[in-house]
PDB file of C-alpha atoms in Angstrom:
ATOM      1  CA  MET A  18      16.046   9.334  17.623  1.00 42.00           C
ATOM      2  CA  ALA A  19      14.931  12.956  16.337  1.00 42.00           C
ATOM      3  CA  SER A  20      18.127  13.843  14.996  1.00 44.00           C
ATOM      4  CA  LYS A  21      17.908  11.101  12.506  1.00 82.00           C
ATOM      5  CA  LEU A  22      15.179  12.525  10.840  1.00 82.00           C
ATOM      6  CA  SER A  23      15.509  15.729   8.507  1.00 76.00           C
ATOM      7  CA  LEU A  24      13.227  17.729   6.208  1.00 70.00           C
ATOM      8  CA  LEU A  25      13.769  18.050   2.399  1.00 69.00           C
ATOM      9  CA  CYS A  26      10.571  20.150   1.854  1.00 60.00           C
ATOM     10  CA  ALA A  27       8.236  21.634   3.720  1.00 52.00           C
ATOM     11  CA  ALA A  28       5.549  21.263   1.271  1.00 50.00           C
ATOM     12  CA  ALA A  29       4.455  17.774   0.087  1.00 42.00           C
ATOM     13  CA  THR A  30       2.194  18.121  -3.297  1.00 43.00           C
ATOM     14  CA  ALA A  31       0.779  15.027  -4.697  1.00 36.00           C
ATOM     15  CA  VAL A  32       3.285  12.409  -3.396  1.00 42.00           C
ATOM     16  CA  GLY A  33       1.871   9.144  -3.306  1.00 41.00           C
ATOM     17  CA  MET A  34      -1.161  10.343  -5.238  1.00 36.00           C
ATOM     18  CA  LEU A  35      -2.285   7.831  -7.867  1.00 31.00           C
ATOM     19  CA  LEU A  36      -1.380   8.400 -11.468  1.00 35.00           C
ATOM     20  CA  PRO A  37      -4.251   9.536 -13.896  1.00 39.00           C
ATOM     21  CA  GLN A  38      -2.396   8.149 -16.823  1.00 46.00           C
ATOM     22  CA  VAL A  39       0.820   5.913 -17.907  1.00 51.00           C
ATOM     23  CA  ALA A  40       3.696   7.699 -19.305  1.00 50.00           C
ATOM     24  CA  SER A  41       7.226   7.674 -19.691  1.00 51.00           C
ATOM     25  CA  THR A  42      10.033   9.693 -19.507  1.00 44.00           C
ATOM     26  CA  ALA A  43      13.413   9.851 -21.136  1.00 41.00           C
ATOM     27  CA  ALA A  44      16.190   9.197 -18.758  1.00 48.00           C
ATOM     28  CA  ALA A  45      17.117  12.644 -17.485  1.00 51.00           C
ATOM     29  CA  LYS A  46      15.821  14.861 -20.226  1.00 64.00           C
ATOM     30  CA  GLY A  47      13.852  14.620 -23.220  1.00 72.00           C
ATOM     31  CA  PRO A  48       9.885  14.789 -23.731  1.00 81.00           C
ATOM     32  CA  GLU A  49       7.406  12.989 -21.956  1.00 83.00           C
ATOM     33  CA  THR A  50       5.537  10.725 -23.847  1.00 87.00           C
ATOM     34  CA  VAL A  51       1.814   9.352 -22.736  1.00 90.00           C
ATOM     35  CA  LEU A  52       1.637   5.734 -23.788  1.00 91.00           C
ATOM     36  CA  TYR A  53      -1.887   5.322 -22.535  1.00 93.00           C
ATOM     37  CA  ARG A  54      -4.783   7.458 -21.017  1.00 92.00           C
ATOM     38  CA  PHE A  55      -7.409   5.855 -18.747  1.00 91.00           C
ATOM     39  CA  GLY A  56     -10.826   6.968 -18.326  1.00 82.00           C
ATOM     40  CA  SER A  57     -13.427   4.799 -20.048  1.00 69.00           C
ATOM     41  CA  LYS A  58     -15.389   2.425 -17.786  1.00 68.00           C
ATOM     42  CA  PRO A  59     -13.955  -0.806 -19.424  1.00 84.00           C
ATOM     43  CA  ASP A  60     -10.367   0.043 -19.360  1.00 89.00           C
ATOM     44  CA  GLY A  61     -10.457   1.527 -15.649  1.00 89.00           C
ATOM     45  CA  ARG A  62      -9.832   4.640 -13.472  1.00 90.00           C
ATOM     46  CA  ALA A  63      -7.081   5.581 -11.047  1.00 91.00           C
ATOM     47  CA  PRO A  64      -4.324   3.163 -12.000  1.00 92.00           C
ATOM     48  CA  SER A  65      -1.546   2.765  -9.324  1.00 87.00           C
ATOM     49  CA  GLY A  66       1.767   0.599  -8.651  1.00 84.00           C
ATOM     50  CA  MET A  67       2.946  -0.582 -12.104  1.00 91.00           C
ATOM     51  CA  ILE A  68       5.777  -3.048 -12.382  1.00 95.00           C
ATOM     52  CA  ASP A  69       7.586  -4.581 -15.198  1.00 96.00           C
ATOM     53  CA  VAL A  70       7.476  -8.242 -16.113  1.00 96.00           C
ATOM     54  CA  ASN A  71       9.428  -9.383 -19.080  1.00 95.00           C
ATOM     55  CA  GLY A  72       9.130  -6.014 -20.962  1.00 96.00           C
ATOM     56  CA  ARG A  73       5.336  -5.235 -20.167  1.00 96.00           C
ATOM     57  CA  PHE A  74       3.934  -3.004 -17.423  1.00 97.00           C
ATOM     58  CA  TYR A  75       1.165  -4.596 -15.111  1.00 98.00           C
ATOM     59  CA  GLY A  76      -0.831  -2.671 -12.553  1.00 97.00           C
ATOM     60  CA  THR A  77      -4.371  -1.970 -11.201  1.00 96.00           C
ATOM     61  CA  THR A  78      -6.980   0.538 -11.437  1.00 95.00           C
ATOM     62  CA  SER A  79      -9.053   1.305  -8.140  1.00 93.00           C
ATOM     63  CA  PHE A  80     -12.210   1.607 -10.359  1.00 91.00           C
ATOM     64  CA  GLY A  81     -13.675   0.896 -13.689  1.00 89.00           C
ATOM     65  CA  GLY A  82     -13.802  -2.348 -15.496  1.00 89.00           C
ATOM     66  CA  SER A  83     -16.874  -4.437 -16.449  1.00 85.00           C
ATOM     67  CA  GLY A  84     -17.822  -5.483 -13.062  1.00 74.00           C
ATOM     68  CA  CYS A  85     -20.498  -4.097 -10.434  1.00 75.00           C
ATOM     69  CA  LYS A  86     -23.120  -4.488 -13.280  1.00 69.00           C
ATOM     70  CA  GLY A  87     -21.062  -1.783 -15.630  1.00 59.00           C
ATOM     71  CA  PHE A  88     -20.266   0.922 -12.655  1.00 62.00           C
ATOM     72  CA  GLY A  89     -16.765  -0.661 -12.199  1.00 70.00           C
ATOM     73  CA  CYS A  90     -14.962  -2.153  -9.194  1.00 90.00           C
ATOM     74  CA  GLY A  91     -11.338  -1.962 -10.572  1.00 93.00           C
ATOM     75  CA  THR A  92      -9.112  -4.163 -12.712  1.00 95.00           C
ATOM     76  CA  ALA A  93      -5.778  -5.558 -13.640  1.00 96.00           C
ATOM     77  CA  PHE A  94      -4.378  -4.459 -16.597  1.00 96.00           C
ATOM     78  CA  GLU A  95      -1.402  -4.699 -19.027  1.00 96.00           C
ATOM     79  CA  VAL A  96       0.206  -2.077 -21.109  1.00 96.00           C
ATOM     80  CA  ASP A  97       3.060  -2.826 -23.867  1.00 96.00           C
ATOM     81  CA  PRO A  98       5.379   0.112 -23.716  1.00 94.00           C
ATOM     82  CA  ALA A  99       6.382  -0.741 -27.225  1.00 94.00           C
ATOM     83  CA  THR A 100       2.827   0.213 -28.815  1.00 94.00           C
ATOM     84  CA  GLY A 101       0.838   1.787 -25.722  1.00 93.00           C
ATOM     85  CA  ALA A 102      -1.743  -0.696 -26.247  1.00 93.00           C
ATOM     86  CA  GLU A 103      -3.795  -1.672 -22.815  1.00 94.00           C
ATOM     87  CA  ARG A 104      -5.458  -4.777 -22.218  1.00 94.00           C
ATOM     88  CA  VAL A 105      -7.766  -5.510 -19.184  1.00 95.00           C
ATOM     89  CA  LEU A 106      -6.553  -8.922 -17.841  1.00 96.00           C
ATOM     90  CA  TYR A 107      -9.215  -9.058 -15.184  1.00 96.00           C
ATOM     91  CA  SER A 108     -12.542  -6.861 -14.011  1.00 94.00           C
ATOM     92  CA  PHE A 109     -13.151  -7.205 -10.100  1.00 94.00           C
ATOM     93  CA  CYS A 110     -16.566  -7.979  -8.690  1.00 91.00           C
ATOM     94  CA  GLU A 111     -17.476 -10.225 -11.757  1.00 81.00           C
ATOM     95  CA  LYS A 112     -18.230 -12.850  -9.415  1.00 78.00           C
ATOM     96  CA  SER A 113     -21.058 -11.984  -6.670  1.00 75.00           C
ATOM     97  CA  GLN A 114     -23.050 -13.733  -4.245  1.00 72.00           C
ATOM     98  CA  LYS A 115     -25.734 -11.656  -2.383  1.00 72.00           C
ATOM     99  CA  LYS A 116     -24.312  -8.657  -3.693  1.00 78.00           C
ATOM    100  CA  ILE A 117     -20.962  -9.562  -2.334  1.00 85.00           C
ATOM    101  CA  CYS A 118     -17.891  -9.503  -4.497  1.00 92.00           C
ATOM    102  CA  THR A 119     -16.249 -12.602  -3.458  1.00 94.00           C
ATOM    103  CA  ASP A 120     -13.558 -11.875  -6.052  1.00 95.00           C
ATOM    104  CA  GLY A 121     -12.667  -8.667  -4.412  1.00 95.00           C
ATOM    105  CA  ASN A 122     -13.501  -4.973  -4.983  1.00 94.00           C
ATOM    106  CA  VAL A 123     -11.207  -1.704  -5.430  1.00 94.00           C
ATOM    107  CA  PRO A 124      -7.518  -3.148  -5.977  1.00 96.00           C
ATOM    108  CA  GLU A 125      -5.126  -0.857  -4.382  1.00 93.00           C
ATOM    109  CA  GLY A 126      -1.601  -0.676  -3.641  1.00 91.00           C
ATOM    110  CA  GLY A 127      -0.162  -2.153  -7.227  1.00 90.00           C
ATOM    111  CA  LEU A 128       1.255  -5.927  -7.877  1.00 96.00           C
ATOM    112  CA  VAL A 129       4.179  -7.763  -6.866  1.00 97.00           C
ATOM    113  CA  VAL A 130       5.010 -10.960  -9.357  1.00 97.00           C
ATOM    114  CA  TRP A 131       6.110 -14.465  -7.888  1.00 97.00           C
ATOM    115  CA  LYS A 132       6.602 -17.729  -9.941  1.00 96.00           C
ATOM    116  CA  GLY A 133       4.322 -16.408 -12.900  1.00 96.00           C
ATOM    117  CA  LYS A 134       1.570 -14.907 -10.750  1.00 98.00           C
ATOM    118  CA  LEU A 135       0.702 -11.305 -10.198  1.00 98.00           C
ATOM    119  CA  TYR A 136      -0.512 -10.649  -6.423  1.00 98.00           C
ATOM    120  CA  GLY A 137      -2.123  -7.688  -5.250  1.00 98.00           C
ATOM    121  CA  GLU A 138      -4.893  -6.597  -2.740  1.00 97.00           C
ATOM    122  CA  THR A 139      -8.326  -5.304  -2.724  1.00 97.00           C
ATOM    123  CA  GLU A 140      -9.626  -3.114  -0.112  1.00 96.00           C
ATOM    124  CA  LEU A 141     -13.021  -4.223  -0.121  1.00 94.00           C
ATOM    125  CA  GLY A 142     -14.940  -7.520  -1.216  1.00 94.00           C
ATOM    126  CA  GLY A 143     -13.923 -11.084  -0.448  1.00 95.00           C
ATOM    127  CA  ALA A 144     -15.817 -13.751   1.690  1.00 95.00           C
ATOM    128  CA  TYR A 145     -16.338 -10.836   4.588  1.00 95.00           C
ATOM    129  CA  GLN A 146     -16.377  -7.625   2.526  1.00 94.00           C
ATOM    130  CA  ALA A 147     -13.158  -6.506   4.280  1.00 96.00           C
ATOM    131  CA  GLY A 148     -10.505  -6.957   1.465  1.00 97.00           C
ATOM    132  CA  THR A 149      -8.626  -9.525  -0.047  1.00 98.00           C
ATOM    133  CA  VAL A 150      -5.213 -10.695  -1.211  1.00 98.00           C
ATOM    134  CA  PHE A 151      -5.455 -12.216  -4.725  1.00 98.00           C
ATOM    135  CA  SER A 152      -3.596 -13.744  -7.571  1.00 98.00           C
ATOM    136  CA  PHE A 153      -3.679 -13.614 -11.248  1.00 98.00           C
ATOM    137  CA  ASP A 154      -1.826 -16.255 -13.064  1.00 98.00           C
ATOM    138  CA  LEU A 155      -0.367 -14.746 -16.375  1.00 97.00           C
ATOM    139  CA  LYS A 156      -0.618 -18.073 -18.111  1.00 96.00           C
ATOM    140  CA  THR A 157      -4.060 -18.961 -17.524  1.00 97.00           C
ATOM    141  CA  GLY A 158      -5.679 -15.803 -17.210  1.00 96.00           C
ATOM    142  CA  ARG A 159      -7.210 -16.981 -13.617  1.00 97.00           C
ATOM    143  CA  GLU A 160      -7.920 -14.699 -10.863  1.00 97.00           C
ATOM    144  CA  LYS A 161      -8.102 -16.629  -7.480  1.00 97.00           C
ATOM    145  CA  ILE A 162      -8.589 -15.401  -3.797  1.00 98.00           C
ATOM    146  CA  VAL A 163      -5.684 -16.219  -1.702  1.00 98.00           C
ATOM    147  CA  HIS A 164      -6.993 -14.772   1.543  1.00 98.00           C
ATOM    148  CA  SER A 165     -10.372 -12.846   2.654  1.00 97.00           C
ATOM    149  CA  PHE A 166      -9.701 -10.704   5.547  1.00 98.00           C
ATOM    150  CA  CYS A 167     -12.024 -10.459   8.679  1.00 95.00           C
ATOM    151  CA  ALA A 168     -12.658 -13.976   9.004  1.00 86.00           C
ATOM    152  CA  GLN A 169     -12.842 -14.085  12.601  1.00 82.00           C
ATOM    153  CA  GLY A 170     -13.683 -10.558  14.124  1.00 88.00           C
ATOM    154  CA  CYS A 171     -11.402  -9.190  11.974  1.00 95.00           C
ATOM    155  CA  ALA A 172      -8.514 -10.236  14.198  1.00 96.00           C
ATOM    156  CA  ASP A 173      -6.494 -11.194  10.711  1.00 97.00           C
ATOM    157  CA  GLY A 174      -7.195  -7.299   9.764  1.00 97.00           C
ATOM    158  CA  SER A 175      -9.617  -5.541   7.590  1.00 97.00           C
ATOM    159  CA  TYR A 176      -9.522  -3.360   4.465  1.00 97.00           C
ATOM    160  CA  PRO A 177      -5.987  -3.528   3.155  1.00 96.00           C
ATOM    161  CA  ASP A 178      -4.900  -0.828   0.830  1.00 93.00           C
ATOM    162  CA  GLY A 179      -0.978  -0.158   1.213  1.00 93.00           C
ATOM    163  CA  GLY A 180       0.195  -3.039  -1.393  1.00 95.00           C
ATOM    164  CA  LEU A 181       2.394  -5.987  -0.879  1.00 97.00           C
ATOM    165  CA  THR A 182       5.874  -6.698  -0.198  1.00 97.00           C
ATOM    166  CA  LEU A 183       7.664 -10.110  -1.332  1.00 97.00           C
ATOM    167  CA  ALA A 184      10.470 -11.443   0.757  1.00 97.00           C
ATOM    168  CA  GLY A 185      11.924 -14.808   0.844  1.00 95.00           C
ATOM    169  CA  GLY A 186       8.703 -16.242  -1.000  1.00 97.00           C
ATOM    170  CA  ILE A 187       6.281 -14.844   1.565  1.00 98.00           C
ATOM    171  CA  LEU A 188       4.132 -11.778   1.124  1.00 99.00           C
ATOM    172  CA  TYR A 189       3.960  -9.267   3.605  1.00 98.00           C
ATOM    173  CA  GLY A 190       1.491  -6.148   4.213  1.00 98.00           C
ATOM    174  CA  THR A 191      -0.435  -3.870   6.438  1.00 98.00           C
ATOM    175  CA  THR A 192      -4.255  -3.429   7.220  1.00 98.00           C
ATOM    176  CA  PRO A 193      -5.124   0.135   8.772  1.00 97.00           C
ATOM    177  CA  PHE A 194      -7.946  -1.607  10.793  1.00 97.00           C
ATOM    178  CA  GLY A 195      -8.281  -4.847  12.462  1.00 97.00           C
ATOM    179  CA  GLY A 196      -5.959  -7.037  14.731  1.00 97.00           C
ATOM    180  CA  ALA A 197      -6.309  -7.519  18.491  1.00 97.00           C
ATOM    181  CA  TYR A 198      -6.923  -3.669  18.891  1.00 96.00           C
ATOM    182  CA  ASP A 199      -8.402  -2.854  15.708  1.00 96.00           C
ATOM    183  CA  LYS A 200      -5.872  -0.540  14.928  1.00 96.00           C
ATOM    184  CA  GLY A 201      -4.147  -2.177  12.083  1.00 97.00           C
ATOM    185  CA  THR A 202      -1.749  -5.212  11.762  1.00 98.00           C
ATOM    186  CA  ILE A 203       1.320  -6.227   9.889  1.00 98.00           C
ATOM    187  CA  PHE A 204       0.411  -9.404   8.259  1.00 98.00           C
ATOM    188  CA  SER A 205       2.031 -12.292   6.084  1.00 98.00           C
ATOM    189  CA  VAL A 206       0.540 -14.802   3.549  1.00 98.00           C
ATOM    190  CA  ASP A 207       2.250 -17.846   2.001  1.00 98.00           C
ATOM    191  CA  PRO A 208       1.245 -17.624  -1.470  1.00 97.00           C
ATOM    192  CA  ALA A 209       1.687 -21.489  -1.477  1.00 95.00           C
ATOM    193  CA  THR A 210      -0.891 -22.339   0.991  1.00 96.00           C
ATOM    194  CA  GLY A 211      -2.936 -19.297   1.471  1.00 95.00           C
ATOM    195  CA  GLU A 212      -2.084 -19.245   5.196  1.00 97.00           C
ATOM    196  CA  GLU A 213      -2.336 -15.781   6.746  1.00 98.00           C
ATOM    197  CA  THR A 214      -0.174 -14.677   9.769  1.00 98.00           C
ATOM    198  CA  VAL A 215      -0.871 -11.634  11.746  1.00 98.00           C
ATOM    199  CA  LEU A 216       3.012 -10.481  12.743  1.00 98.00           C
ATOM    200  CA  TYR A 217       1.933  -7.576  14.843  1.00 98.00           C
ATOM    201  CA  SER A 218      -1.176  -5.610  15.781  1.00 98.00           C
ATOM    202  CA  PHE A 219      -0.733  -1.938  16.399  1.00 97.00           C
ATOM    203  CA  CYS A 220      -1.866   0.106  19.734  1.00 96.00           C
ATOM    204  CA  GLY A 221      -0.564  -2.664  21.859  1.00 93.00           C
ATOM    205  CA  GLN A 222       1.297   0.032  23.972  1.00 94.00           C
ATOM    206  CA  GLN A 223      -0.393   2.954  26.312  1.00 93.00           C
ATOM    207  CA  GLY A 224      -1.605   5.510  24.197  1.00 92.00           C
ATOM    208  CA  CYS A 225      -0.672   3.922  21.335  1.00 94.00           C
ATOM    209  CA  ALA A 226       2.816   5.082  21.388  1.00 95.00           C
ATOM    210  CA  ASP A 227       3.760   2.284  18.708  1.00 97.00           C
ATOM    211  CA  GLY A 228       1.179   3.934  16.290  1.00 96.00           C
ATOM    212  CA  ASP A 229      -2.312   3.421  14.746  1.00 96.00           C
ATOM    213  CA  LEU A 230      -3.474   3.501  11.288  1.00 96.00           C
ATOM    214  CA  PRO A 231      -0.475   1.773   9.208  1.00 96.00           C
ATOM    215  CA  SER A 232      -0.445   3.455   5.615  1.00 90.00           C
ATOM    216  CA  GLY A 233       1.773   3.349   2.646  1.00 90.00           C
ATOM    217  CA  GLY A 234       2.683  -0.431   2.765  1.00 92.00           C
ATOM    218  CA  LEU A 235       5.940  -1.794   3.715  1.00 97.00           C
ATOM    219  CA  LEU A 236       9.669  -1.580   2.545  1.00 97.00           C
ATOM    220  CA  ASN A 237      12.029  -4.437   2.713  1.00 97.00           C
ATOM    221  CA  VAL A 238      15.732  -3.773   3.612  1.00 96.00           C
ATOM    222  CA  ASN A 239      17.853  -7.050   4.180  1.00 95.00           C
ATOM    223  CA  GLY A 240      15.022  -8.825   6.305  1.00 96.00           C
ATOM    224  CA  THR A 241      13.516  -5.795   8.091  1.00 97.00           C
ATOM    225  CA  LEU A 242      10.385  -4.439   6.964  1.00 98.00           C
ATOM    226  CA  TYR A 243      10.005  -0.441   7.223  1.00 98.00           C
ATOM    227  CA  GLY A 244       6.711   1.488   7.347  1.00 97.00           C
ATOM    228  CA  ALA A 245       4.474   3.988   8.986  1.00 97.00           C
ATOM    229  CA  THR A 246       1.576   4.788  10.751  1.00 97.00           C
ATOM    230  CA  GLY A 247      -0.874   7.893  10.076  1.00 95.00           C
ATOM    231  CA  ARG A 248      -2.114   8.228  13.537  1.00 95.00           C
ATOM    232  CA  ALA A 249      -0.814   8.406  17.269  1.00 95.00           C
ATOM    233  CA  GLY A 250       3.029   7.742  18.665  1.00 95.00           C
ATOM    234  CA  ALA A 251       4.609   9.003  21.617  1.00 94.00           C
ATOM    235  CA  ASN A 252       3.770  13.044  21.160  1.00 93.00           C
ATOM    236  CA  CYS A 253      -0.189  12.269  20.432  1.00 90.00           C
ATOM    237  CA  PRO A 254      -1.367   9.559  22.628  1.00 83.00           C
ATOM    238  CA  ASN A 255      -4.753   8.143  21.085  1.00 81.00           C
ATOM    239  CA  SER A 256      -4.770  10.940  18.639  1.00 85.00           C
ATOM    240  CA  MET A 257      -6.129  11.072  15.119  1.00 83.00           C
ATOM    241  CA  GLU A 258      -2.962  12.665  14.248  1.00 90.00           C
ATOM    242  CA  CYS A 259       0.779  12.660  14.242  1.00 94.00           C
ATOM    243  CA  GLY A 260       1.925   8.892  13.277  1.00 96.00           C
ATOM    244  CA  THR A 261       5.123   6.947  13.735  1.00 97.00           C
ATOM    245  CA  LEU A 262       7.783   5.436  11.645  1.00 97.00           C
ATOM    246  CA  TYR A 263       8.637   1.897  12.576  1.00 98.00           C
ATOM    247  CA  SER A 264      10.538  -1.094  11.812  1.00 98.00           C
ATOM    248  CA  PHE A 265       9.694  -4.765  12.109  1.00 98.00           C
ATOM    249  CA  ASP A 266      12.448  -7.568  12.306  1.00 98.00           C
ATOM    250  CA  LEU A 267      11.653 -10.806  10.334  1.00 98.00           C
ATOM    251  CA  ASN A 268      14.102 -12.799  12.150  1.00 96.00           C
ATOM    252  CA  THR A 269      12.999 -11.728  15.746  1.00 98.00           C
ATOM    253  CA  GLY A 270       9.371 -10.646  15.421  1.00 97.00           C
ATOM    254  CA  VAL A 271      10.108  -7.485  17.064  1.00 98.00           C
ATOM    255  CA  GLU A 272       8.617  -4.184  16.248  1.00 98.00           C
ATOM    256  CA  THR A 273      10.244  -1.098  16.798  1.00 98.00           C
ATOM    257  CA  THR A 274       9.043   2.618  16.886  1.00 97.00           C
ATOM    258  CA  LEU A 275      11.744   4.571  14.993  1.00 97.00           C
ATOM    259  CA  TYR A 276      10.137   7.978  15.043  1.00 96.00           C
ATOM    260  CA  SER A 277       7.219   9.722  16.281  1.00 96.00           C
ATOM    261  CA  PHE A 278       5.880  12.638  14.390  1.00 95.00           C
ATOM    262  CA  CYS A 279       5.080  15.872  16.020  1.00 93.00           C
ATOM    263  CA  SER A 280       8.340  16.078  18.026  1.00 92.00           C
ATOM    264  CA  GLN A 281       8.742  19.565  17.223  1.00 92.00           C
ATOM    265  CA  PRO A 282       6.498  22.630  18.062  1.00 90.00           C
ATOM    266  CA  ASP A 283       3.787  22.973  15.658  1.00 90.00           C
ATOM    267  CA  CYS A 284       4.621  19.286  14.182  1.00 92.00           C
ATOM    268  CA  ALA A 285       7.136  21.217  12.192  1.00 93.00           C
ATOM    269  CA  ASP A 286       8.524  17.663  11.555  1.00 93.00           C
ATOM    270  CA  GLY A 287       5.610  16.643   9.873  1.00 94.00           C
ATOM    271  CA  ASN A 288       2.279  15.353  10.656  1.00 94.00           C
ATOM    272  CA  GLU A 289       0.494  12.287   9.619  1.00 94.00           C
ATOM    273  CA  PRO A 290       2.660  10.414   7.016  1.00 95.00           C
ATOM    274  CA  ALA A 291       0.642   8.743   4.296  1.00 88.00           C
ATOM    275  CA  SER A 292       2.897   7.627   1.444  1.00 83.00           C
ATOM    276  CA  GLY A 293       4.991   4.349   1.350  1.00 89.00           C
ATOM    277  CA  LEU A 294       8.717   4.955   2.204  1.00 95.00           C
ATOM    278  CA  VAL A 295      11.711   4.509  -0.475  1.00 95.00           C
ATOM    279  CA  GLN A 296      15.245   3.882   0.189  1.00 96.00           C
ATOM    280  CA  LEU A 297      18.347   5.656  -1.502  1.00 95.00           C
ATOM    281  CA  GLY A 298      21.428   4.401  -0.240  1.00 94.00           C
ATOM    282  CA  SER A 299      21.016   3.761   3.750  1.00 92.00           C
ATOM    283  CA  ILE A 300      18.636   6.524   3.892  1.00 96.00           C
ATOM    284  CA  LEU A 301      14.560   6.189   3.913  1.00 96.00           C
ATOM    285  CA  TYR A 302      12.505   8.818   2.332  1.00 96.00           C
ATOM    286  CA  GLY A 303       8.909   9.550   2.782  1.00 95.00           C
ATOM    287  CA  ALA A 304       6.237  12.197   3.014  1.00 95.00           C
ATOM    288  CA  THR A 305       3.612  13.538   5.522  1.00 95.00           C
ATOM    289  CA  VAL A 306       0.168  14.966   4.298  1.00 94.00           C
ATOM    290  CA  ALA A 307       0.319  17.605   7.162  1.00 94.00           C
ATOM    291  CA  GLY A 308       2.428  19.649   9.552  1.00 93.00           C
ATOM    292  CA  GLY A 309       5.780  21.458   8.237  1.00 92.00           C
ATOM    293  CA  ALA A 310       6.861  24.935   8.538  1.00 85.00           C
ATOM    294  CA  HIS A 311       4.620  26.348   6.050  1.00 80.00           C
ATOM    295  CA  HIS A 312       0.745  26.490   6.428  1.00 81.00           C
ATOM    296  CA  ASN A 313       0.493  22.932   7.509  1.00 86.00           C
ATOM    297  CA  GLY A 314       0.973  21.794   3.974  1.00 88.00           C
ATOM    298  CA  GLY A 315       3.040  18.691   4.423  1.00 93.00           C
ATOM    299  CA  THR A 316       6.708  17.486   4.344  1.00 94.00           C
ATOM    300  CA  VAL A 317       8.993  15.436   2.448  1.00 95.00           C
ATOM    301  CA  PHE A 318      11.430  13.885   5.040  1.00 95.00           C
ATOM    302  CA  ALA A 319      14.621  11.636   5.301  1.00 96.00           C
ATOM    303  CA  PHE A 320      15.216   9.035   7.935  1.00 96.00           C
ATOM    304  CA  ASP A 321      18.601   7.448   8.965  1.00 96.00           C
ATOM    305  CA  PRO A 322      17.585   4.052  10.480  1.00 92.00           C
ATOM    306  CA  ALA A 323      21.350   3.183  11.622  1.00 86.00           C
TER     307      ALA A 323
END
C-alpha cells in the first residue's frame, strides 16, 4: 500500500500544535484579527479544538483556571466572535478528594456537542487518576464525569488525549496506553448511559505490526474511523518509532493497518505521525514529527484509502 501515500512537504513545522490565541482570518485574504489572548491563570492557557455552537466558540485550555489551588488544571471556555469576550465556563480540578481531581485534570483535544451538552476528555484526573470523558451542560452550567479510565487494571485504556469523535450518537476516541496489551485502545462511550467499550487494543499482532501509541484522535468517514499510531508497525517491530495509519469499521468491528511508516530508506516517507487526520475529497492528510528528506524534520503526507 506504499503507493497510496505521497508527501506534500518534507518539513512539518507546528502541525497539530496548540494555538496560543484565538484568531480569525477573513476568508482567503485580508488582515488577521486577534479576538482574544490567553495567558492569565483564571482564563486558561494552551487552548485547543474550538467548535462553533450557535455562533459562539467553545474550547478547552490544558492549563490555567482557578482549580489546583490557583495553579490551574485547565478550563472549558466560551468566546463571542462578535465582541472577543471570553468566559470561563468551568475550571477543572475544582473538585478533589485526597488530592485527586475527581472532575478531571488537563483537558486535551477539544470538544464535540450533542443534545445541548459539550463532551471532551481530560488526560489526567478522574476516580483513578488516569483521565476522563466529561460533559458540560450549556443550559445548567454543570460538569459531569461520564467515564473515568483505568477502572480495572486499565483494560479500558488510560490517559486519553486525542479528542472525541461523534458518530450516530456515540462518542469514539483513543487512549495511548492501557488496553489488553497496555499499548493503547480505540474506545466508545455512550453519552446517555456512560457505558465505555474497548473496541480494539493495539499491539495484538506480532511485533506490534498493528501499531502502538495511537495519537491524534479519530476521523469518521461514512462509518469508518481513521487514525494513526505514533510507534511500531510492520517496518519497526516493537519500536519506539515509525507508526501506522489504520482504519476501524464500525459495522464489522475490524481494524485494518493501511500503511506502515518508514517503508522507504531513512524513513523518507515519514516517521512518528502525531497529528490528527483531515479529509479533503477522498484523500486523507496528516503529518509526522520526524522522517522526510530534509534533516529528519517531519513530513506532511496525503493518503488515498480507496
